[in-house]
Amino acid sequence: MYNDKVIEIFKNPKNIGELKDANAIGTIGNASCGDIMQVYLKIENNIIVDAKFKTFGCAAAIAASSVATEMIIGKTIEEALSLKNADVVAELGGLPAQKIHCSVLAEEAIQAAIKDYKEKNNG
Amino acid sequence: MYNDKVIEIFKNPKNIGELKDANAIGTIGNASCGDIMQVYLKIENNIIVDAKFKTFGCAAAIAASSVATEMIIGKTIEEALSLKNADVVAELGGLPAQKIHCSVLAEEAIQAAIKDYKEKNNG
Amino acid sequence: MKVYLDNSATTPLNPYVLEAMLPFYTEKFGNAASIHSFGREANRAVSDAREIIAECINSRPSEIYFTSGGTESDNWALKGAVSVSKNKNKHIITTLIEHPAILNTCAELEKQNVKVTYLKPSKEGIINIKNLSESITEDTILSTIMFANNEIGTIQPIKEAAAICRDFGVLFHTDAVQAMDSQKIDVKDLGVDMLSMSAHKFHGPKGIGVLFLKTGSRLGKLINGGEQERGLRAGTTPTPLIVGMAKALEISNRDREINNERILRLRNRFIDMVLSEIPYAYLNGCRDSRLPNNANFSFAFIEGESILMRLDLAGIAVSSGSACASGSLEASHVILSLGVKEELAHSTIRFSLGVDTTEQQMDYVFNVLKKTVDDLRKMSPLYDYEKGIGSYV
Amino acid sequence: MKVYLDNSATTPLNPYVLEAMLPFYTEKFGNAASIHSFGREANRAVSDAREIIAECINSRPSEIYFTSGGTESDNWALKGAVSVSKNKNKHIITTLIEHPAILNTCAELEKQNVKVTYLKPSKEGIINIKNLSESITEDTILSTIMFANNEIGTIQPIKEAAAICRDFGVLFHTDAVQAMDSQKIDVKDLGVDMLSMSAHKFHGPKGIGVLFLKTGSRLGKLINGGEQERGLRAGTTPTPLIVGMAKALEISNRDREINNERILRLRNRFIDMVLSEIPYAYLNGCRDSRLPNNANFSFAFIEGESILMRLDLAGIAVSSGSACASGSLEASHVILSLGVKEELAHSTIRFSLGVDTTEQQMDYVFNVLKKTVDDLRKMSPLYDYEKGIGSYV
Ligand SMILES: Cc1ncc(COP(=O)(O)O)c(C=O)c1O
Ligand SMILES: Cc1ncc(COP(=O)(O)O)c(C=O)c1O
């Protein structure tokens, strides 16, 4: 079902936990559907300098959270916003069809966090 | 399906063929049903002194023909008429349910032969 | 270490079962319907197997019909009862906790205008018999209640249910697929009209099952064709599988007491350890009227499949919900029917022990499980790891 | 000497097939639906098997659905096509020479008000395609014609029949159970929508079959339950059987040419010997468009089962009519449909050769057969042994 890379990342996910000094938090999904993804970002001068996550979900959701946070660290907000779920899937070396939605959650959680940041800073 | 005794009798049936000097012949069944039994009897002084058969039919029909003719040789007409299909089945050590009708054919063929005899001699 | 704790999904084949099957995969390959010696040899083996199974469940050999498995047996029982019924309106009573083989067949029958009542279990996972008798109407043709549940292992009051149905003249079927290995089944004593089993759940081969059909019960055919199985179930008789099923049930019957005792002790010890040492762990289903090998927990704040995968990485095989439901995104219908909230239902893991399970294995499993729950809670947005409490977002 | 000439009833398992199956009866026992390593291992094997079978028949793997055998595949194809059809009046076209798995399913459907047309074969046992196109009406939802007949081995013009059905927008199914071993099957080239097979007819295990279902064809379910087989056929996946079926078909495909050639030569030699040296022996079915391993004769004046039993006593396994029909008192529906008279139909014996058949065996069989026919005619009331002619009473 999962490829070795997904398994490996699930086994040792990066960027787990809360970011104490986050200035952007995005949460997507709900527990009754079996998936919640929460992304914490620290943004400085339009650059994502750190990212962490907390995820309630399956192995794919956890692996997607891990690679998605890794992929946006060091990127500009605009670059992070352009991250698509397909990029996450590609980075994972593929996901089973019924797990693609986990990569969508990762994309959406990042977008939600950036939206949160923009609202706090511009709104 | 068949017990060893039926098989053994089928392998070496007794009283096969026509009886040249028969004075009673009975035929039962028809080929389109897959069974014909023909019994030849030689009757002297009310005693069946010889019996032979020809049978188109399955192993059970042939075995039943063999034991039935054996069972009536030396018997009176009355005794032969009292031969029931169950006696044939018993003599064979049993028959599969769907083959019981073969023992009925044997009973009926003997009765038909005796009827033929009576008709020729009384009628 | 490899630890297989998914015996409710399927069991390893008993080596003696394989040994019994092998001659029918080599020289004794005849078709049991053939009249010649090759056929008679196969036919004898099938007759013997039928007698063994009949003896194990106290039925007559002529009441044993071989099928391709529990699913086919369940489908046949329900669809056959409906197709043979002359009732204008047809009503079936079942439960919310049945296996998909029953529930999806009921859904199919509902499309054909059969009315279906689904009894709700108690919080403990047991069907209240009173609800059964209250649900029976003049249209009721069949009631089907599983003997033991495949997810939480709860054992239903089948004898009582069958008695009620008998009183009302309603056919009674039980899906005993999960019960066969550990429960002594006596169809006469139980008073059931039909009973489904599947060999691979008791160390027999996959692809073979039985429907017990009481003499005198009429049932429409599911699979038409040749005259096999007294003309009720067509298809070339799979002799090796039938021989294997009989051998497996015979062995299961013989060793039942001793296996149950050992497995029950290991299982209870495991449940005690989990409930006392892992916070926010809940046992689903009652502890008493339950298969001896089943332990089903919800571990709050973390998701079942990720627990399963972590255990798998440590060589431990378990199931989240039923094997069939895995891969779907929905929480188990069984756990939900107990009144468990959806998020907690998503956190469910089934451990089903087997004849090969050892205490050492269970200690290992417990340690891996404890660390897994700990690790996953660290990354759960629903759990405040510092404070050790749940905090729903 | 033991000579098995009933390969149309069932075939011996190929030893390499058993070897391929065994690991799945021992350590690789997992449920293919389980997510853990035991399950994934089984799942991979099932995927591989599906690919092998797909490649053998030039289909996609996703068009291969595992069933419990040819009978279930046939039932599913017909009942599934009917249950999914929205036609008010439903019409099926089939032939008089189908296997009971088709004919009895049609009879069942007739009870449900489906109209069924039965095409009559020529004296030679071949269906005239013109009759098919003339039978199609606007109500016709499905036509099912067997690839090769199980009693007389005649091969039907399936490609032509499929083309006609395609033109009329009618689903086309073929029962290829008897054809798989000796005929190269290419579902794309044939243009069929559905095709049934059964592993034990090509040296695979009993209790496993396939329904090929072309992408885009809709079919109702026969067996509801879990999500196995892309949700269309429920029941725990019988991994060992599936692995065995794929291996058997792979080997059959590989060795087809060489086996066919050898078997055909032995078969033709046998037919020539019988027709030239045994009086009143008739070959049923044409000689050309025929499976290479089939010889079916009627031996006038003597009854089939007693011939069969005599051969059996000499260690030779043959069939009188089809294995399924044996034990019944009726003459074969196939032989009768050729216009053969009832008494002659009762005198029918099928010899079906196999990969292990030798010339020496066939010589032995011929000699035993000749003596058997002779002996039985001596005791036949239909035959005047002295004159050597038939004399019907
Ligand atoms: C309770 C129950 N019923 C029916 C089935 C179906 O049995 P099978 O998958 O062997 O057809 C299962 C197992 O999958 C089960 O646990
Ligand atoms: C032509 C044909 N169709 C269908 C079947 C049924 O296959 P099975 O008995 O394996 O279910 C057979 C063999 O019995 C057959 O010869």
GROMACS .gro file of N, CA and C and ligand atoms in nm, chain C residues 8-10 67-75 97-102 146-151 175-179 196-201 205-209 322-324 350, chain D residues 31 223-226 228 233-237, ligand 1:
model
  181
  254SER      N    1  -0.860  -1.261   1.390
  254SER     CA    2  -0.999  -1.244   1.348
  254SER      C    3  -1.009  -1.213   1.199
  255ALA      N    4  -0.900  -1.165   1.140
  255ALA     CA    5  -0.900  -1.140   0.995
  255ALA      C    6  -0.878  -1.272   0.922
  256THR      N    7  -0.775  -1.344   0.963
  256THR     CA    8  -0.756  -1.480   0.913
  256THR      C    9  -0.655  -1.548   1.003
  313THR      N   10  -1.988  -2.401   0.071
  313THR     CA   11  -1.991  -2.277  -0.007
  313THR      C   12  -1.848  -2.228  -0.022
  314SER      N   13  -1.832  -2.111  -0.084
  314SER     CA   14  -1.697  -2.057  -0.101
  314SER      C   15  -1.649  -1.978   0.020
  315GLY      N   16  -1.731  -1.969   0.125
  315GLY     CA   17  -1.686  -1.896   0.244
  315GLY      C   18  -1.802  -1.838   0.321
  316GLY      N   19  -1.768  -1.769   0.428
  316GLY     CA   20  -1.870  -1.710   0.514
  316GLY      C   21  -1.957  -1.609   0.440
  317THR      N   22  -1.894  -1.531   0.353
  317THR     CA   23  -1.969  -1.429   0.281
  317THR      C   24  -2.076  -1.493   0.193
  318GLU      N   25  -2.038  -1.596   0.118
  318GLU     CA   26  -2.138  -1.663   0.034
  318GLU      C   27  -2.247  -1.726   0.120
  319SER      N   28  -2.209  -1.788   0.231
  319SER     CA   29  -2.309  -1.850   0.319
  319SER      C   30  -2.410  -1.745   0.367
  320ASP      N   31  -2.358  -1.630   0.407
  320ASP     CA   32  -2.447  -1.523   0.455
  320ASP      C   33  -2.539  -1.475   0.342
  321ASN      N   34  -2.481  -1.451   0.226
  321ASN     CA   35  -2.561  -1.406   0.111
  321ASN      C   36  -2.670  -1.507   0.078
  343ILE      N   37  -2.456  -0.434   1.414
  343ILE     CA   38  -2.314  -0.471   1.430
  343ILE      C   39  -2.275  -0.591   1.345
  344GLU      N   40  -2.360  -0.629   1.250
  344GLU     CA   41  -2.326  -0.742   1.164
  344GLU      C   42  -2.206  -0.710   1.075
  345HIS      N   43  -2.149  -0.816   1.022
  345HIS     CA   44  -2.042  -0.805   0.923
  345HIS      C   45  -2.101  -0.749   0.792
  346PRO      N   46  -2.017  -0.682   0.710
  346PRO     CA   47  -2.067  -0.632   0.581
  346PRO      C   48  -2.133  -0.741   0.495
  347ALA      N   49  -2.093  -0.866   0.512
  347ALA     CA   50  -2.155  -0.975   0.434
  347ALA      C   51  -2.305  -0.981   0.461
  348ILE      N   52  -2.345  -0.948   0.581
  348ILE     CA   53  -2.488  -0.941   0.615
  348ILE      C   54  -2.542  -0.801   0.583
  392MET      N   55  -2.557  -1.219   1.445
  392MET     CA   56  -2.428  -1.286   1.446
  392MET      C   57  -2.401  -1.350   1.582
  393PHE      N   58  -2.328  -1.459   1.579
  393PHE     CA   59  -2.297  -1.530   1.703
  393PHE      C   60  -2.199  -1.447   1.785
  394ALA      N   61  -2.093  -1.404   1.723
  394ALA     CA   62  -1.994  -1.321   1.791
  394ALA      C   63  -1.947  -1.215   1.693
  395ASN      N   64  -1.927  -1.096   1.746
  395ASN     CA   65  -1.890  -0.985   1.659
  395ASN      C   66  -1.743  -0.992   1.619
  396ASN      N   67  -1.714  -0.957   1.493
  396ASN     CA   68  -1.578  -0.969   1.443
  396ASN      C   69  -1.487  -0.857   1.491
  397GLU      N   70  -1.542  -0.744   1.532
  397GLU     CA   71  -1.455  -0.634   1.575
  397GLU      C   72  -1.433  -0.634   1.726
  421ASP      N   73  -2.467  -1.580   1.186
  421ASP     CA   74  -2.334  -1.576   1.126
  421ASP      C   75  -2.236  -1.613   1.236
  422ALA      N   76  -2.191  -1.738   1.232
  422ALA     CA   77  -2.103  -1.788   1.339
  422ALA      C   78  -1.957  -1.788   1.294
  423VAL      N   79  -1.926  -1.709   1.190
  423VAL     CA   80  -1.792  -1.710   1.132
  423VAL      C   81  -1.685  -1.685   1.238
  424GLN      N   82  -1.709  -1.589   1.325
  424GLN     CA   83  -1.607  -1.556   1.426
  424GLN      C   84  -1.612  -1.647   1.547
  425ALA      N   85  -1.719  -1.721   1.560
  425ALA     CA   86  -1.739  -1.798   1.683
  425ALA      C   87  -1.682  -1.939   1.675
  442SER      N   88  -2.376  -1.983   0.941
  442SER     CA   89  -2.265  -1.966   0.846
  442SER      C   90  -2.131  -1.987   0.912
  443MET      N   91  -2.040  -2.050   0.840
  443MET     CA   92  -1.902  -2.059   0.888
  443MET      C   93  -1.803  -2.041   0.773
  444SER      N   94  -1.678  -2.016   0.808
  444SER     CA   95  -1.573  -1.993   0.710
  444SER      C   96  -1.445  -2.056   0.763
  445ALA      N   97  -1.387  -2.147   0.685
  445ALA     CA   98  -1.278  -2.231   0.737
  445ALA      C   99  -1.154  -2.154   0.778
  446HIS      N  100  -1.123  -2.046   0.706
  446HIS     CA  101  -0.995  -1.979   0.734
  446HIS      C  102  -0.994  -1.905   0.868
  447LYS      N  103  -1.107  -1.900   0.933
  447LYS     CA  104  -1.110  -1.837   1.066
  447LYS      C  105  -1.077  -1.938   1.175
  451PRO      N  106  -0.842  -2.371   0.529
  451PRO     CA  107  -0.806  -2.296   0.409
  451PRO      C  108  -0.905  -2.184   0.376
  452LYS      N  109  -0.859  -2.086   0.302
  452LYS     CA  110  -0.946  -1.979   0.252
  452LYS      C  111  -1.023  -2.028   0.131
  453GLY      N  112  -1.142  -1.974   0.110
  453GLY     CA  113  -1.219  -2.008  -0.009
  453GLY      C  114  -1.315  -2.123   0.013
  454ILE      N  115  -1.341  -2.157   0.140
  454ILE     CA  116  -1.437  -2.264   0.167
  454ILE      C  117  -1.514  -2.230   0.295
  455GLY      N  118  -1.644  -2.252   0.289
  455GLY     CA  119  -1.728  -2.228   0.405
  455GLY      C  120  -1.842  -2.327   0.405
  568SER      N  121  -1.249  -0.350   1.112
  568SER     CA  122  -1.242  -0.482   1.050
  568SER      C  123  -1.151  -0.475   0.929
  569ALA      N  124  -1.095  -0.587   0.890
  569ALA     CA  125  -1.003  -0.591   0.777
  569ALA      C  126  -1.071  -0.536   0.652
  570CYS      N  127  -1.197  -0.567   0.637
  570CYS     CA  128  -1.269  -0.523   0.517
  570CYS      C  129  -1.281  -0.373   0.513
  596ARG      N  130  -0.789  -0.335   1.698
  596ARG     CA  131  -0.830  -0.469   1.743
  596ARG      C  132  -0.707  -0.559   1.753
  670ASN      N  133  -0.430  -1.210   0.536
  670ASN     CA  134  -0.551  -1.169   0.463
  670ASN      C  135  -0.513  -1.052   0.372
  862ILE      N  136  -2.264  -1.154  -0.498
  862ILE     CA  137  -2.228  -1.179  -0.358
  862ILE      C  138  -2.187  -1.046  -0.295
  863ASN      N  139  -2.269  -0.998  -0.202
  863ASN     CA  140  -2.244  -0.869  -0.138
  863ASN      C  141  -2.164  -0.887  -0.010
  864GLY      N  142  -2.097  -0.780   0.029
  864GLY     CA  143  -2.021  -0.787   0.155
  864GLY      C  144  -1.906  -0.690   0.153
  865GLY      N  145  -1.787  -0.740   0.184
  865GLY     CA  146  -1.668  -0.657   0.191
  865GLY      C  147  -1.628  -0.600   0.055
  867GLN      N  148  -1.370  -0.650  -0.138
  867GLN     CA  149  -1.275  -0.724  -0.221
  867GLN      C  150  -1.311  -0.712  -0.369
  872ARG      N  151  -1.704  -0.831  -0.579
  872ARG     CA  152  -1.722  -0.970  -0.534
  872ARG      C  153  -1.661  -0.981  -0.395
  873ALA      N  154  -1.750  -0.989  -0.296
  873ALA     CA  155  -1.707  -0.990  -0.157
  873ALA      C  156  -1.659  -1.127  -0.113
  874GLY      N  157  -1.587  -1.130  -0.003
  874GLY     CA  158  -1.538  -1.256   0.055
  874GLY      C  159  -1.387  -1.252   0.068
  875THR      N  160  -1.334  -1.304   0.178
  875THR     CA  161  -1.190  -1.305   0.198
  875THR      C  162  -1.120  -1.367   0.078
  876THR      N  163  -1.021  -1.296   0.027
  876THR     CA  164  -0.948  -1.337  -0.092
  876THR      C  165  -0.874  -1.469  -0.067
 1033LIG     C1  166  -1.856  -1.218   1.129
 1033LIG     C2  167  -1.810  -1.245   0.990
 1033LIG     N1  168  -1.899  -1.282   0.897
 1033LIG     C3  169  -1.862  -1.310   0.772
 1033LIG     C4  170  -1.732  -1.302   0.732
 1033LIG     C5  171  -1.697  -1.333   0.590
 1033LIG     O1  172  -1.624  -1.451   0.578
 1033LIG     P1  173  -1.533  -1.472   0.446
 1033LIG     O2  174  -1.454  -1.346   0.431
 1033LIG     O3  175  -1.450  -1.588   0.478
 1033LIG     O4  176  -1.625  -1.490   0.332
 1033LIG     C6  177  -1.633  -1.263   0.826
 1033LIG     C7  178  -1.490  -1.251   0.795
 1033LIG     O5  179  -1.444  -1.187   0.705
 1033LIG     C8  180  -1.675  -1.234   0.958
 1033LIG     O6  181  -1.587  -1.197   1.051
   0.00000   0.00000   0.00000
